[in-house]
Coordinates of C-alpha atoms and ligand atoms in Angstrom, one line a residue:
X9 CA -14.9 -4.6 20.7
X10 CA -11.6 -2.7 21.0
X11 CA -8.6 -4.4 22.4
X12 CA -5.1 -3.0 23.0
X13 CA -2.0 -5.1 23.1
X14 CA 1.4 -3.7 24.1
X15 CA 4.7 -5.3 23.0
X16 CA 8.3 -4.7 24.1
X17 CA 9.4 -3.6 20.6
X18 CA 8.7 -3.5 16.9
X19 CA 9.8 -7.1 16.2
X20 CA 7.4 -8.5 18.8
X21 CA 4.7 -6.3 17.5
X22 CA 5.3 -7.4 13.9
X23 CA 5.3 -11.1 14.9
X24 CA 1.9 -10.6 16.6
X25 CA 0.6 -8.8 13.5
X26 CA 1.9 -11.5 11.2
X27 CA 0.2 -14.2 13.3
X28 CA -3.1 -12.3 13.1
X29 CA -2.7 -12.2 9.3
X30 CA -1.9 -15.9 9.2
X31 CA -4.9 -16.8 11.4
X32 CA -7.3 -14.6 9.4
X33 CA -6.2 -16.4 6.2
X34 CA -6.4 -19.8 7.7
X35 CA -9.9 -19.2 9.2
X36 CA -11.4 -17.7 6.1
X37 CA -13.8 -20.2 4.5
X38 CA -13.3 -18.8 1.1
X39 CA -11.2 -15.9 -0.4
X40 CA -9.6 -13.8 2.4
X41 CA -9.7 -10.1 1.5
X42 CA -7.0 -8.1 3.2
X43 CA -6.3 -4.4 3.0
X44 CA -2.7 -3.4 3.7
X45 CA -1.7 -0.1 5.3
X46 CA 0.9 2.2 3.9
X47 CA 3.9 4.2 5.3
X48 CA 6.9 2.7 6.9
X49 CA 5.5 0.8 9.9
X50 CA 4.1 -2.2 8.0
X51 CA 7.4 -2.9 6.2
X52 CA 8.6 -4.8 9.3
X53 CA 5.4 -6.9 9.0
X54 CA 5.8 -7.5 5.3
X55 CA 9.5 -8.6 5.7
X56 CA 8.6 -11.0 8.5
X57 CA 5.8 -12.6 6.4
X58 CA 8.1 -13.0 3.4
X59 CA 11.1 -14.3 5.4
X60 CA 11.5 -18.0 4.7
X61 CA 13.2 -18.4 8.2
X62 CA 10.3 -16.8 10.1
X63 CA 8.3 -20.1 10.2
X64 CA 5.2 -18.1 9.0
X65 CA 5.6 -18.0 5.3
X66 CA 5.1 -21.7 4.7
X67 CA 2.1 -21.8 7.1
X68 CA 0.0 -19.2 5.2
X69 CA -2.5 -20.2 2.6
X70 CA -1.4 -17.5 0.1
X71 CA -3.7 -18.9 -2.6
X72 CA -6.7 -17.7 -0.5
X73 CA -5.6 -14.1 -0.1
X74 CA -6.6 -11.1 -2.1
X75 CA -4.6 -7.9 -1.4
X76 CA -5.9 -4.4 -1.4
X77 CA -4.7 -1.1 0.1
X78 CA -6.5 1.0 2.7
X79 CA -5.0 4.1 1.1
X80 CA -2.5 5.1 -1.6
X81 CA -0.5 8.1 -2.6
X82 CA -1.3 9.5 -6.1
X83 CA 2.0 8.5 -7.6
X84 CA 3.0 5.9 -10.2
X85 CA 3.2 2.3 -9.0
X86 CA 7.0 2.3 -9.3
X87 CA 7.4 5.4 -7.2
X88 CA 9.3 4.9 -3.9
X89 CA 6.4 6.8 -2.3
X90 CA 3.9 4.2 -3.5
X91 CA 2.3 1.9 -0.8
X92 CA 1.8 -0.7 -3.5
X93 CA 5.5 -0.6 -4.5
X94 CA 6.5 -0.9 -0.8
X95 CA 4.3 -4.0 -0.3
X96 CA 5.4 -5.5 -3.7
X97 CA 9.1 -5.1 -2.9
X98 CA 8.9 -6.4 0.7
X99 CA 6.2 -9.0 0.4
X100 CA 4.2 -9.6 -2.8
X101 CA 7.2 -10.3 -5.0
X102 CA 8.5 -12.8 -2.5
X103 CA 5.5 -15.0 -1.8
X104 CA 3.2 -17.1 -4.1
X105 CA 0.4 -14.6 -4.9
X106 CA -0.9 -14.5 -8.4
X107 CA -1.3 -11.0 -10.0
X108 CA -5.1 -11.3 -10.3
X109 CA -5.2 -11.3 -6.5
X110 CA -3.4 -8.1 -6.1
X111 CA -5.8 -5.2 -6.4
X112 CA -3.8 -2.0 -6.4
X113 CA -5.2 1.6 -6.6
X114 CA -4.6 3.1 -10.1
X115 CA -3.2 6.1 -8.3
X116 CA -1.1 7.2 -11.3
X117 CA -4.2 8.6 -13.1
X118 CA -4.2 12.4 -13.6
X119 CA -7.5 12.7 -11.7
X120 CA -7.5 11.3 -8.1
X121 CA -11.3 11.4 -8.2
X122 CA -11.2 8.9 -11.1
X123 CA -8.7 6.7 -9.2
X124 CA -11.1 6.7 -6.2
X125 CA -14.1 5.9 -8.5
X126 CA -12.2 3.0 -10.1
X127 CA -11.0 1.6 -6.8
X128 CA -14.5 1.8 -5.2
X129 CA -15.7 -0.2 -8.3
X130 CA -12.9 -2.7 -7.7
X131 CA -13.9 -3.1 -4.0
X132 CA -17.6 -3.6 -5.0
X133 CA -16.8 -6.0 -7.7
X134 CA -14.5 -8.2 -5.5
X135 CA -16.5 -8.0 -2.2
X136 CA -20.1 -7.4 -3.3
X137 CA -22.5 -4.6 -2.7
X138 CA -21.9 -4.5 1.1
X139 CA -18.1 -4.9 1.2
X140 CA -16.8 -6.4 4.5
X141 CA -13.0 -6.9 4.5
X142 CA -11.8 -10.0 6.4
X143 CA -8.9 -7.9 7.7
X144 CA -7.8 -4.3 7.3
X145 CA -4.4 -3.1 8.6
X146 CA -4.1 0.6 9.5
X147 CA -1.3 2.8 10.7
X148 CA -1.3 5.9 12.8
X149 CA 0.2 9.3 12.0
X150 CA 1.6 11.6 14.8
X151 CA -1.4 13.9 14.1
X152 CA -3.9 11.1 14.7
X153 CA -4.6 10.3 11.0
X154 CA -5.2 6.8 9.8
X155 CA -5.2 5.6 6.2
X156 CA -5.4 9.0 4.5
X157 CA -8.1 10.3 6.8
X158 CA -6.4 13.5 8.1
X159 CA -7.7 15.7 10.9
X160 CA -10.2 18.3 9.5
X161 CA -10.4 16.6 6.1
X162 CA -13.9 16.3 4.5
X163 CA -13.0 12.6 3.9
X164 CA -13.3 11.9 7.6
X165 CA -17.0 13.0 7.5
X166 CA -17.8 10.9 4.3
X167 CA -20.7 8.5 5.2
X168 CA -21.8 7.4 1.7
X169 CA -18.8 6.7 -0.5
X170 CA -16.4 3.8 0.2
X171 CA -13.3 5.3 -1.4
X172 CA -12.6 9.0 -1.9
X173 CA -9.8 11.2 -3.2
X174 CA -8.0 13.4 -0.6
X175 CA -6.3 16.7 -1.5
X176 CA -3.5 17.1 1.0
X177 CA -1.4 20.1 1.5
X178 CA 1.2 21.1 -1.1
X179 CA 4.1 19.1 0.5
X180 CA 2.2 15.9 0.8
X181 CA 0.9 14.0 -2.3
X182 CA -2.8 13.8 -3.1
X183 CA -4.2 10.5 -1.9
X184 CA -7.0 7.9 -2.4
X185 CA -8.4 6.4 0.8
X186 CA -10.9 4.0 2.3
X187 CA -13.6 5.9 4.2
X188 CA -14.7 5.2 7.7
X189 CA -17.9 3.4 6.5
X190 CA -15.8 0.9 4.5
X191 CA -13.2 0.5 7.3
X192 CA -15.8 0.1 10.0
X193 CA -17.6 -2.6 8.1
X194 CA -14.6 -4.9 8.4
X195 CA -14.6 -8.2 10.3
X196 CA -11.2 -7.4 11.8
X197 CA -9.2 -4.2 11.9
X198 CA -5.6 -4.2 13.2
X199 CA -4.0 -0.8 13.9
X200 CA -0.2 -0.8 14.2
X201 CA 1.6 2.0 16.1
X202 CA 5.3 1.8 16.7
X203 CA 7.7 4.4 18.0
X204 CA 7.7 7.3 20.5
X205 CA 6.6 9.8 17.8
X206 CA 3.1 8.1 17.9
X207 CA 2.8 8.2 21.7
X208 CA 0.7 11.4 21.8
X209 CA -1.6 10.3 19.0
X210 CA -2.1 6.9 20.8
X211 CA -2.9 8.8 24.0
X212 CA -5.5 10.9 22.2
X213 CA -7.1 7.8 20.5
X214 CA -7.6 6.1 23.9
X215 CA -8.0 9.0 26.3
X216 CA -9.9 11.6 24.4
X217 CA -13.6 11.5 23.3
X218 CA -14.0 10.4 19.7
X219 CA -13.5 13.4 17.4
X220 CA -12.8 14.3 13.9
X221 CA -9.6 15.9 15.1
X222 CA -8.3 12.3 15.8
X223 CA -9.6 10.3 12.8
X224 CA -7.9 7.1 14.1
X225 CA -10.2 7.3 17.2
X226 CA -13.2 7.0 14.9
X227 CA -12.2 3.5 13.8
X228 CA -14.8 1.4 15.5
X229 CA -16.0 -1.7 13.6
X230 CA -19.8 -1.9 13.7
X231 CA -19.8 -5.7 13.9
X232 CA -16.2 -6.7 14.1
X233 CA -13.0 -6.8 16.1
X234 CA -10.6 -3.9 16.5
X235 CA -7.1 -4.6 17.8
X236 CA -4.5 -1.9 18.5
X237 CA -0.9 -3.4 18.5
X238 CA 1.5 -0.9 20.2
X239 CA 5.1 -1.1 21.1
X240 CA 6.1 0.3 24.5
X241 CA 7.4 3.6 23.1
X242 CA 4.1 4.2 21.2
X243 CA 2.2 3.3 24.4
X244 CA 4.4 5.4 26.7
X245 CA 1.9 8.3 27.2
X246 CA -1.0 6.1 28.1
X247 CA -2.3 6.5 31.7
X248 CA -2.7 2.7 32.3
Ligands
6PG7 C1 0.3 6.4 4.3 C2 -0.4 5.6 5.3 C3 -0.6 6.4 6.6 C4 0.4 5.8 7.5 C5 0.7 6.7 8.7 C6 1.8 6.1 9.5 O1 0.0 6.2 3.1 O2 1.3 7.1 4.7 O3 -1.4 4.8 5.0 O4 -1.8 6.4 7.1 O5 -0.1 4.5 8.0 O6 1.0 7.9 8.2 O7 3.0 6.1 8.7 P1 4.4 5.5 9.2 O8 4.1 4.0 9.4 O9 5.3 5.7 8.1 O10 4.7 6.2 10.5

């Protein structure tokens, strides 16, 4: 099931995403495994979740939640480019989550393939042999990428591995990313897209046939819920 919700602006979108996060944690019967997305978009969500005045922070059962990342840049954890560092600064250092429930990618290793192997082992250890995340957040790049699944990358076609390294072009760091089999096994996937620079990618996701040229359009949970949360600028090129 794929649902699309359009919000007036970023703050409304982040509020909806935060409530989905809270509800997933509350409804989980045991540990709630959540994978965070990277980039700039989720910072607004993280800030809202950690803001004591938001009315959300105190209503979330933080002790149930285990944090993962759907992708990571191959940089040290204290790098400003690190998705882990962004979440630590804006959220995880501000809420009651114990370190043993924060499962970062060891992306600082010299070999991204080893980082991917170790993270796949972490996912299997924490979620079992058929890992099904309770909630995965994803972003959307202007080129239609999601996580670190870029158009034309072999990682988009990966059907066996759960986590793989991604060699990106010179200007962009190498990455480690969840693959589509792991993403599409989730119980709930929430894709966030905010800003006019995402409008054409959003149009392609919803109005073009699924294709490896738009990896975000291949996010289709086999037995779960997919929600696209868009603000009006990001939805501005949609026909309906
Ligand atoms: C990353 C992300 C990536 C991101 C999109 C959107 O590590 O950069 O995981 O997939 O979600 O590129 O990025 P922005 O939110 O910064 O536009």
